[in-house]
mmCIF file of C-alpha atoms and ligand atoms in Angstrom:
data_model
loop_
_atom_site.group_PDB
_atom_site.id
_atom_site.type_symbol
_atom_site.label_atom_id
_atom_site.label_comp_id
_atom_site.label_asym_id
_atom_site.label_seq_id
_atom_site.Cartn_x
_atom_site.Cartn_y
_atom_site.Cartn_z
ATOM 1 C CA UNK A 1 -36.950 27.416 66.124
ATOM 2 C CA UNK A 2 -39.691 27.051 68.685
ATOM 3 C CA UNK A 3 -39.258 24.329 71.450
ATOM 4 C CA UNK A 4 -41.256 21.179 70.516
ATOM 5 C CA UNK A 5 -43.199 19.967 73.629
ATOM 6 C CA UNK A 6 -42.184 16.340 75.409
ATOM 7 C CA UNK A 7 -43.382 13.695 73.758
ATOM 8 C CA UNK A 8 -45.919 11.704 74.977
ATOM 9 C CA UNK A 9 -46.286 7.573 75.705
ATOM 10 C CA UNK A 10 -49.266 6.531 73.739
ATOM 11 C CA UNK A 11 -50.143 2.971 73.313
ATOM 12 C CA UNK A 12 -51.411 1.556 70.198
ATOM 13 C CA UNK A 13 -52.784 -1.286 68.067
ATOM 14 C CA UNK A 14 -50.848 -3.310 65.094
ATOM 15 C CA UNK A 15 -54.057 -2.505 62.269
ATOM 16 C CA UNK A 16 -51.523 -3.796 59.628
ATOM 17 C CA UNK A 17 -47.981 -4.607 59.194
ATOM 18 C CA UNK A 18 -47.128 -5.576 55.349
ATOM 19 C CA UNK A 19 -43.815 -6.144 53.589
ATOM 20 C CA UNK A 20 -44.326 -3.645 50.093
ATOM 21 C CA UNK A 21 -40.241 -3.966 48.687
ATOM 22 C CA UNK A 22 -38.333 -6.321 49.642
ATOM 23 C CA UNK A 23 -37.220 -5.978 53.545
ATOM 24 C CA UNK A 24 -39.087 -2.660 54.060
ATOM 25 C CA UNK A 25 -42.554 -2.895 55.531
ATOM 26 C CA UNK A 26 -45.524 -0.742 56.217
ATOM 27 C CA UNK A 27 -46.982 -0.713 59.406
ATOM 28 C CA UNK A 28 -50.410 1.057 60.234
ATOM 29 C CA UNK A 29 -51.015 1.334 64.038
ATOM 30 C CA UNK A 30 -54.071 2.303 65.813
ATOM 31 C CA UNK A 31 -52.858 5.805 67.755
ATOM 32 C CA UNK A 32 -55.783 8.564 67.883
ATOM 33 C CA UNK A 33 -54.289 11.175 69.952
ATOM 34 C CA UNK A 34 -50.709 10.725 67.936
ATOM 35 C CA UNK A 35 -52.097 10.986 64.389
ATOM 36 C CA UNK A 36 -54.078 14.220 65.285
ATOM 37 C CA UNK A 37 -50.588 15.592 67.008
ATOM 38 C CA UNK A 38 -47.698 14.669 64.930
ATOM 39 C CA UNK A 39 -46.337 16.774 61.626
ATOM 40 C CA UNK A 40 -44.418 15.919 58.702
ATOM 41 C CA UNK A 41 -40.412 15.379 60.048
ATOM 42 C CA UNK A 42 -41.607 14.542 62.978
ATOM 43 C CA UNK A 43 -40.505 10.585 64.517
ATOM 44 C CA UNK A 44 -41.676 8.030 66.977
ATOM 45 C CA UNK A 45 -39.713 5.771 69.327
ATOM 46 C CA UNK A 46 -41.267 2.259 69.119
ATOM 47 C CA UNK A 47 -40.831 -0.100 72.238
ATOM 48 C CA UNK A 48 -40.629 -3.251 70.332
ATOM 49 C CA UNK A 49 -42.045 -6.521 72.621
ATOM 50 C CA UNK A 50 -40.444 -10.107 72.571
ATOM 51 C CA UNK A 51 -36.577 -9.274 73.784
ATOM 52 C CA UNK A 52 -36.337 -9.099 77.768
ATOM 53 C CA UNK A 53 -32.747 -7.724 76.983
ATOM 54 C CA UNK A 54 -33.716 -4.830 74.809
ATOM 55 C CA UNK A 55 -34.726 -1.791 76.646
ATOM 56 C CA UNK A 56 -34.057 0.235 73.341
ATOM 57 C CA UNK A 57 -36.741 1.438 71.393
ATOM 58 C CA UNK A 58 -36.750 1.995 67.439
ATOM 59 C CA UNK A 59 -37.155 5.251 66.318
ATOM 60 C CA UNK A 60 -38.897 5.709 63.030
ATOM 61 C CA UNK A 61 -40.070 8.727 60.859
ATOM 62 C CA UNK A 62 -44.153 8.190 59.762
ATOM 63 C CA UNK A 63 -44.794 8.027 56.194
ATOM 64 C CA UNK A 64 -48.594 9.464 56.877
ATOM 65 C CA UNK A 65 -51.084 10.121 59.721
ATOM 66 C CA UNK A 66 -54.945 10.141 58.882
ATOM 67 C CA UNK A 67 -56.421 12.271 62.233
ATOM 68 C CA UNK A 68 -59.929 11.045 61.518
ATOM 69 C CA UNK A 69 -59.579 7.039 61.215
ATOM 70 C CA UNK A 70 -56.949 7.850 64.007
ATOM 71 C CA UNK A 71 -53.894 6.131 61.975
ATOM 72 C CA UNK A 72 -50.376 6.970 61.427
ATOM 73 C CA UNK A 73 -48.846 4.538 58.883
ATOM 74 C CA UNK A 74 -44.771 3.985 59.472
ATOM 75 C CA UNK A 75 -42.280 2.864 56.463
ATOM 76 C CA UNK A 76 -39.058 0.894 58.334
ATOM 77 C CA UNK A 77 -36.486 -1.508 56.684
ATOM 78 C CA UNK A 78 -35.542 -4.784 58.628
ATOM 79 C CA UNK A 79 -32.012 -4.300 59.287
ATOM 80 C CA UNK A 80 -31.221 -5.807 62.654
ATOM 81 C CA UNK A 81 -33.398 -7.385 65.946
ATOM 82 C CA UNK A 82 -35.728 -4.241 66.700
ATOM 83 C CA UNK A 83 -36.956 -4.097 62.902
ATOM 84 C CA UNK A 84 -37.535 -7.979 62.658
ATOM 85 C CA UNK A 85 -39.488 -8.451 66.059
ATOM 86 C CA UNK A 86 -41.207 -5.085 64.900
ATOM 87 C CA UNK A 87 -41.964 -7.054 61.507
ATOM 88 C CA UNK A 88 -43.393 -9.602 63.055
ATOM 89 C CA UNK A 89 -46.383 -7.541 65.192
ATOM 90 C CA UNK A 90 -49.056 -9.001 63.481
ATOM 91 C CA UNK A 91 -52.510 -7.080 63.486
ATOM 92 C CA UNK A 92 -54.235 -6.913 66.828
ATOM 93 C CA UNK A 93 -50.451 -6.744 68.654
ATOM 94 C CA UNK A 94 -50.056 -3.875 71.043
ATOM 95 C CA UNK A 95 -47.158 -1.709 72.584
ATOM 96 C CA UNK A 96 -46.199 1.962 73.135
ATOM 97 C CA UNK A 97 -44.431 4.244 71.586
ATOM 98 C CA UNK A 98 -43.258 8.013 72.637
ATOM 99 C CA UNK A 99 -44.000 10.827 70.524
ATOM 100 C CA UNK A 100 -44.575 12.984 68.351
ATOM 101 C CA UNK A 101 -40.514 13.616 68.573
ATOM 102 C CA UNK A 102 -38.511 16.342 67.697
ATOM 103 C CA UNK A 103 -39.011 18.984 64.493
ATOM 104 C CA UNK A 104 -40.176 18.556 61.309
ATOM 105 C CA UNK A 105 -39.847 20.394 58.196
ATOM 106 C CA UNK A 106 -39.907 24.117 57.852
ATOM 107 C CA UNK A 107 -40.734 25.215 54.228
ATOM 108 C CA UNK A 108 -39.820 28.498 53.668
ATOM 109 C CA UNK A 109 -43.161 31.325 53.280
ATOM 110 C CA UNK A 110 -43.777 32.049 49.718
ATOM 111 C CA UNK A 111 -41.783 28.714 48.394
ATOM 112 C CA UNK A 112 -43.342 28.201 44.792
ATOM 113 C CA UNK A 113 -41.313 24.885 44.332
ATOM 114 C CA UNK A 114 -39.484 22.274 45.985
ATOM 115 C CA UNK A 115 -37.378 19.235 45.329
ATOM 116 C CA UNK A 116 -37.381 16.459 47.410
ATOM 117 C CA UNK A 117 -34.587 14.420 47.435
ATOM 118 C CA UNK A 118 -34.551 10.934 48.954
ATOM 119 C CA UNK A 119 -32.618 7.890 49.265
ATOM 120 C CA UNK A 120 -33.233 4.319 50.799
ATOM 121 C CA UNK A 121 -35.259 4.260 53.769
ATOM 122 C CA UNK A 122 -35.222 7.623 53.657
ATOM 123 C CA UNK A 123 -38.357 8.204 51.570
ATOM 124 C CA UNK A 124 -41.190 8.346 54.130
ATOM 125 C CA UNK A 125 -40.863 11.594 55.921
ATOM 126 C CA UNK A 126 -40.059 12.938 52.283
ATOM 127 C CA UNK A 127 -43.322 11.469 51.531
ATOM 128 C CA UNK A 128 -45.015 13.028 54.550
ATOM 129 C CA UNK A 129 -43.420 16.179 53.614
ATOM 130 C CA UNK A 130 -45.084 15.826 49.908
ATOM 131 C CA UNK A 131 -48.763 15.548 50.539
ATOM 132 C CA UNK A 132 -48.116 18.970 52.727
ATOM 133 C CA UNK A 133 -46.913 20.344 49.698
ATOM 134 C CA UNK A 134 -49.805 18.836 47.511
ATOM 135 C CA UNK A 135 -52.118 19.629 49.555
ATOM 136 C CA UNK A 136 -50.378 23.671 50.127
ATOM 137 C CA UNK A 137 -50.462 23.803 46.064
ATOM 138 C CA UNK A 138 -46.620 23.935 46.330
ATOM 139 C CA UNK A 139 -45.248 22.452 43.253
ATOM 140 C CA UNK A 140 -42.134 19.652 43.550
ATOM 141 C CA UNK A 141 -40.019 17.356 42.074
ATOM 142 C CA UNK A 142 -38.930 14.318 43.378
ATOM 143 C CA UNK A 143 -35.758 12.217 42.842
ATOM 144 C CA UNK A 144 -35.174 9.106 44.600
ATOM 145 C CA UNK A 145 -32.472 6.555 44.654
ATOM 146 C CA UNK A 146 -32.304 3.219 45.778
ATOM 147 C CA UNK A 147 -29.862 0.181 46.369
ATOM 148 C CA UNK A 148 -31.727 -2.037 43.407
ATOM 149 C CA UNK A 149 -35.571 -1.948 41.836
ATOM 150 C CA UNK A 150 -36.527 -4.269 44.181
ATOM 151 C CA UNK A 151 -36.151 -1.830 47.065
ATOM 152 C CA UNK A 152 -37.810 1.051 45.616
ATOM 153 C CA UNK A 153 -40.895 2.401 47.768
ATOM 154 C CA UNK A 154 -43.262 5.721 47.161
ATOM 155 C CA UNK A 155 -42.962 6.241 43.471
ATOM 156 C CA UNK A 156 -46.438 5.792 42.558
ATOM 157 C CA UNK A 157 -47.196 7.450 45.841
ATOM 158 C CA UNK A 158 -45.369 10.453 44.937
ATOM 159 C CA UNK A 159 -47.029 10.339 41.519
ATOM 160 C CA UNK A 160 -50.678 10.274 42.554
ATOM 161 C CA UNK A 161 -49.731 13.366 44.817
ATOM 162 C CA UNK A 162 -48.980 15.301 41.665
ATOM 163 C CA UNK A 163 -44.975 15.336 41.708
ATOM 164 C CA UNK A 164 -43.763 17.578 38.601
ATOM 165 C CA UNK A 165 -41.247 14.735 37.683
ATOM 166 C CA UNK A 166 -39.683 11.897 39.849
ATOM 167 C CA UNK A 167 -36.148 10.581 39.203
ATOM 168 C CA UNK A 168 -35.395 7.240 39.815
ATOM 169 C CA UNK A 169 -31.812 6.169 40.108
ATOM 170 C CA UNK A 170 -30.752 2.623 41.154
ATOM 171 C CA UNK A 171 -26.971 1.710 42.246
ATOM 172 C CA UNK A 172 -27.100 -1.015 40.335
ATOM 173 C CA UNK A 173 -29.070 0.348 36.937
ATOM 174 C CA UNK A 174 -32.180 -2.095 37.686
ATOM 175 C CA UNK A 175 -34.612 0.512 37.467
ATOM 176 C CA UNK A 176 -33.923 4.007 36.280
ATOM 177 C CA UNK A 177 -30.639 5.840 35.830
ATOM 178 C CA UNK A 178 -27.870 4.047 36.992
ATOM 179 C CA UNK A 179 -26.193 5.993 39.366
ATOM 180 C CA UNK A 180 -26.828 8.025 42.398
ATOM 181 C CA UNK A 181 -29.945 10.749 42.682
ATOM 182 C CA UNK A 182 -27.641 13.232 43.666
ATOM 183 C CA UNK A 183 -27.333 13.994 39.708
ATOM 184 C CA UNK A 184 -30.817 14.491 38.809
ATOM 185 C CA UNK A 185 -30.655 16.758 41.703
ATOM 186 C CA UNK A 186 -28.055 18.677 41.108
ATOM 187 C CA UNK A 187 -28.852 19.763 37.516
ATOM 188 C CA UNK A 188 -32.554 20.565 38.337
ATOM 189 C CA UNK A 189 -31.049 22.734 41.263
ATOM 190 C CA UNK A 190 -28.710 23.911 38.435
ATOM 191 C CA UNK A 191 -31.877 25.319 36.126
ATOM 192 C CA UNK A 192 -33.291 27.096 39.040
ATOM 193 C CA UNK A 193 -36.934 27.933 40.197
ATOM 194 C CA UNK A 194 -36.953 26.259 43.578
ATOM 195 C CA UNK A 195 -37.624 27.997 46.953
ATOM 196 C CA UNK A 196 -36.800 25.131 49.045
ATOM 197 C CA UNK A 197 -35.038 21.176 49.112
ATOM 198 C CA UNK A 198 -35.306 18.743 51.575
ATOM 199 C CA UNK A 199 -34.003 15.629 52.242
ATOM 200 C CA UNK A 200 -33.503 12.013 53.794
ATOM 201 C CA UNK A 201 -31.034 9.634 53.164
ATOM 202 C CA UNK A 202 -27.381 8.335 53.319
ATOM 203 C CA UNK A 203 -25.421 10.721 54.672
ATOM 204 C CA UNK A 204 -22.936 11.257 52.233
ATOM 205 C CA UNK A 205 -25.849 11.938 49.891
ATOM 206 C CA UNK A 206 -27.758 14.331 51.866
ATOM 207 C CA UNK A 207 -23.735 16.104 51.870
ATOM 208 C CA UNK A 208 -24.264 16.535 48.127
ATOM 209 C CA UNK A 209 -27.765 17.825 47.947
ATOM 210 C CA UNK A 210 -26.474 19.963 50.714
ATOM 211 C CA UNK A 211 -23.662 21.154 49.183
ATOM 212 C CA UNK A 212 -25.588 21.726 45.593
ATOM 213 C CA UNK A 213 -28.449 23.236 47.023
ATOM 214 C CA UNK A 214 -26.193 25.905 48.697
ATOM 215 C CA UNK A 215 -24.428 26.442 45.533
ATOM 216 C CA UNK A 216 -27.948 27.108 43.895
ATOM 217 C CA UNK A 217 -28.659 29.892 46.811
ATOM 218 C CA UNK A 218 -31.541 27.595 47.690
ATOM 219 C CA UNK A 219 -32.854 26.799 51.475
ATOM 220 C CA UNK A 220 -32.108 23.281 52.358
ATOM 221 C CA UNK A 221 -33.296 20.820 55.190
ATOM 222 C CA UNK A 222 -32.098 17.202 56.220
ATOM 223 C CA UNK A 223 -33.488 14.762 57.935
ATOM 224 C CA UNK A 224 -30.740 13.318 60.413
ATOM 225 C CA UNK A 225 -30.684 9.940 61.535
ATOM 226 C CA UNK A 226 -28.727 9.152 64.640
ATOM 227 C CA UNK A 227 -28.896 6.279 67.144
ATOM 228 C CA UNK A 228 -31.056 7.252 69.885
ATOM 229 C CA UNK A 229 -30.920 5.736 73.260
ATOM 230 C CA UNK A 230 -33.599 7.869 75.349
ATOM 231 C CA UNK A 231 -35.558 9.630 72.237
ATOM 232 C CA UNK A 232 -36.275 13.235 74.652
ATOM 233 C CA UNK A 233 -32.895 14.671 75.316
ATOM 234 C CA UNK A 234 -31.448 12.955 78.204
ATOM 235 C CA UNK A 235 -28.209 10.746 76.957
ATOM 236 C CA UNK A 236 -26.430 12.409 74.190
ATOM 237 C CA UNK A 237 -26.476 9.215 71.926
ATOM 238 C CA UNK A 238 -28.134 11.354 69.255
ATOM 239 C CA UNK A 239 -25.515 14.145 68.818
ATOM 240 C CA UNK A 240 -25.108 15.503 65.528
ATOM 241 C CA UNK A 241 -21.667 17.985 65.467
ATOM 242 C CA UNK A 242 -23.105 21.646 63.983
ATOM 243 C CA UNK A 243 -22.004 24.891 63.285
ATOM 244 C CA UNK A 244 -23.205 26.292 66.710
ATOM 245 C CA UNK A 245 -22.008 22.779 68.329
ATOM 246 C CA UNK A 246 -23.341 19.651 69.083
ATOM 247 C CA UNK A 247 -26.864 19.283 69.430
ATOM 248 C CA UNK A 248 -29.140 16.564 69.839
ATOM 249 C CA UNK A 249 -30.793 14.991 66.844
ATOM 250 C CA UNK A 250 -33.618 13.808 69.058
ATOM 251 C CA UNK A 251 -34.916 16.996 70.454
ATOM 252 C CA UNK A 252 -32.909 19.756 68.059
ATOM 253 C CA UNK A 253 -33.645 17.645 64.680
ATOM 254 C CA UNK A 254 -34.104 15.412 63.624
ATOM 255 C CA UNK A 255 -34.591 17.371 60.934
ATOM 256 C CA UNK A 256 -31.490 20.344 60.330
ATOM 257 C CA UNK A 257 -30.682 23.384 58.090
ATOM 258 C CA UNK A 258 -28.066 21.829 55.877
ATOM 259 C CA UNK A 259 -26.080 24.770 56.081
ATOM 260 C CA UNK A 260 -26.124 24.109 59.677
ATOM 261 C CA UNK A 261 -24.731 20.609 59.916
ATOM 262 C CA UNK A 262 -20.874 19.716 60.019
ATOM 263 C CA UNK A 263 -20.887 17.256 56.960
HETATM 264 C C1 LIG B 1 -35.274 10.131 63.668
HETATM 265 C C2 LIG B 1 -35.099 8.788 62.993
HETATM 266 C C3 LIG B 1 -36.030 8.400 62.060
HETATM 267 C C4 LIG B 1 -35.891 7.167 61.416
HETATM 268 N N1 LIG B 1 -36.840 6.816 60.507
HETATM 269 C C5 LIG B 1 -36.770 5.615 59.923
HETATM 270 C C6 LIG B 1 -37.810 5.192 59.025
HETATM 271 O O1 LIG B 1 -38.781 5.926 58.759
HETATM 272 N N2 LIG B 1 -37.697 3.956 58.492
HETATM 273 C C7 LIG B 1 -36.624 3.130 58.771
HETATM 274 O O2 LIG B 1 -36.567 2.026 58.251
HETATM 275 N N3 LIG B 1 -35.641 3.506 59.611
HETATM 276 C C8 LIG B 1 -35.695 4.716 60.197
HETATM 277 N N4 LIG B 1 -34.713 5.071 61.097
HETATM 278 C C9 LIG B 1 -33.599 4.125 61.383
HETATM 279 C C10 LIG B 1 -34.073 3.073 62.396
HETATM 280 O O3 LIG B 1 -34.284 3.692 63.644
HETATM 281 C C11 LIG B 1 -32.986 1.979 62.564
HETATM 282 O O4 LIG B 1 -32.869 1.273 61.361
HETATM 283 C C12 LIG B 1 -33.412 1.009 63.672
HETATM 284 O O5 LIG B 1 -33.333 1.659 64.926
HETATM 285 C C13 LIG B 1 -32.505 -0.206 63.683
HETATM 286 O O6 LIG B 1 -32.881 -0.999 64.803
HETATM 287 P P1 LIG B 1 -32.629 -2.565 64.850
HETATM 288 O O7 LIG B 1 -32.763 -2.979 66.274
HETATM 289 O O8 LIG B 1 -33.469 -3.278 63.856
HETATM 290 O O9 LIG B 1 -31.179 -2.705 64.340
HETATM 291 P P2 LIG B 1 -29.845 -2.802 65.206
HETATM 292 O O10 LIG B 1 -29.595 -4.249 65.490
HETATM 293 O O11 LIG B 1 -29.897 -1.855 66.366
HETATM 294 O O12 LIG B 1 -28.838 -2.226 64.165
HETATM 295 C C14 LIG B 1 -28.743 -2.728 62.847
HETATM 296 C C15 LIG B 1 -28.025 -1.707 62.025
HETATM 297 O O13 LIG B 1 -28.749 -0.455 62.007
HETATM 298 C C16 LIG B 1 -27.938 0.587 62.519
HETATM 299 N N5 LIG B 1 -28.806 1.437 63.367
HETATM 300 C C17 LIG B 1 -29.334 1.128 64.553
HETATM 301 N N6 LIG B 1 -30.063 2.150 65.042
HETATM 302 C C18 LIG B 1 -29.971 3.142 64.140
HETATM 303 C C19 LIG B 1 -30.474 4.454 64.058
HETATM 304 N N7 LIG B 1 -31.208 5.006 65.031
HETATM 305 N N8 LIG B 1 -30.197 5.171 62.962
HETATM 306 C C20 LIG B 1 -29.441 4.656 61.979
HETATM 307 N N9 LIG B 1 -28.933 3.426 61.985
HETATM 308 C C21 LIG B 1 -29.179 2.676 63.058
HETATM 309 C C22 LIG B 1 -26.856 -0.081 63.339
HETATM 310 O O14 LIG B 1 -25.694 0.689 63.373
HETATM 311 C C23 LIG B 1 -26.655 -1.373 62.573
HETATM 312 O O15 LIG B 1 -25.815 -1.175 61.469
HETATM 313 C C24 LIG B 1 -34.802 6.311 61.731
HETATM 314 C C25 LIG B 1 -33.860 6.713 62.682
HETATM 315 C C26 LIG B 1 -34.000 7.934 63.292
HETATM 316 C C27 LIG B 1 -33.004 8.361 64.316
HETATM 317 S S1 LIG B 2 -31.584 10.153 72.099
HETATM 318 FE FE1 LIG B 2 -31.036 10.614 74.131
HETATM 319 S S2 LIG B 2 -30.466 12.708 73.988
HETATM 320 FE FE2 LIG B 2 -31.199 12.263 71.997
#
């Protein structure tokens, strides 16, 4: 795999920052050079304004970039202090971010069809990774699984972009199947066709997929989440343990061949 160039500080502008489930948000920001640069996979590291003791910044997938209006639109749950103060960058707010980081998805040459396979907060570079494959004529499915209804983001997204069939599977049987979307997965792995899976999520689901996906003889990539202290290879907070050792999720992923990781 090539060797993604240093990401960049760019500063930006808050256009929009809207909650659309409950506790996950979408924020558009204002970041020219950045939308025209980064690729599906591929994350940010936010430096988050309004804690003096925080030097950490946030790093987030994007859910889409537009390179002409100069926008890259970001997914994130609220789950502890860099998520709220993030939340609460109303529009007009600026900061900076570094970026594009890392490397993104890799779908195979001559893939006819792909499932996507996403849980939680794990949807938008799945997303990102769709309208690539809408807009490549690659065909996909899409299953996605979520704590509860309410939490549920990119279904009718994934729908407008043409997905062959999406899954929906809620822990708690509010929406859906009830159950985990590791099953829809693994039996349309199980009736074959597909040249490629990815996917974001829990960990111990992205094992599954993994696991299935290899049993199916089928090319698989996860997206990795790790905490990340620096964001460009310089602390080793990010290490993920791998079959040719540990590597950093920040500059190596974050996104993996399954095969690859040490689940
Ligand atoms: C490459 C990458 C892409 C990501 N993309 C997204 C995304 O698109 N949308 C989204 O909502 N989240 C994403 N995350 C996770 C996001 O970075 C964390 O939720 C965020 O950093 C938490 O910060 P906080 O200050 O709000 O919470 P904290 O107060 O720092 O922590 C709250 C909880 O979140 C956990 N946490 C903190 N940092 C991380 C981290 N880096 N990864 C996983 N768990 C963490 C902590 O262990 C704790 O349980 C991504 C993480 C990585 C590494
Ligand atoms: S986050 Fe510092 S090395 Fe990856």
């Amino acid at each position: 795999m090539p060797t993604p160039s240093p990401a960049r500080k760019h500063t930006f502008t808050v256009v929009s920052n809207d909650e659309i489930a409950d506790g996950i948000f979408s924020l558009v920001i204002s970041a020219p050079e950045l939308a025209r640069a980064i690729k599906p996979g591929q994350f940010v590291n936010i430096a988050v304004p309004g804690n003096a003791m925080s030097l950490l910044r946030v790093p987030l997938s994007y859910e889409s970039a537009d390179p002409e209006a100069g926008t890259v639109t970001i997914w994130y749950a609220v789950v502890g202090d860099g998520t709220r103060r993030l939340s609460q960058m109303g529009a007009g707010s600026t900061s900076d971010l570094l970026g594009p980081g890392g490397h993104g998805w890799t779908v195979p040459e001559g893939c006819g069809r792909a499932l996507l396979v996403a849980g939680g907060i794990g949807v938008p570079p799945v997303l990102c990774l769709a309208r690539e494959l809408a807009s490549a004529g690659i065909a996909f499915d899409v299953c996605l699984g979520s704590a509860t209804a309410g939490k549920l983001a990119g279904v009718e997204d994934f729908k407008r972009l043409g997905a062959a069939s999406v899954s929906i599977c809620t822990d708690d049987g509010s929406e859906g199947h009830c159950g985990f979307c590791t099953d829809p997965a693994s039996e349309l792995l199980a009736q074959g066709g597909y040249g490629y899976v990815a996917t974001c999520g829990p960990e111990p689901m992205m094992a599954k997929v993994a696991a299935a996906s290899a049993d199916a003889g089928v090319p698989c990539e996860a997206s990795l989440e790790r905490m990340m202290s620096c964001g460009f290879g310089a602390c080793a907070t990010c290490a993920v343990e791998t079959t040719g050792g540990m590597k950093g999720a920040c500059m190596c992923g974050p996104v993996f061949d399954a095969k690859e990781v040490v689940w």
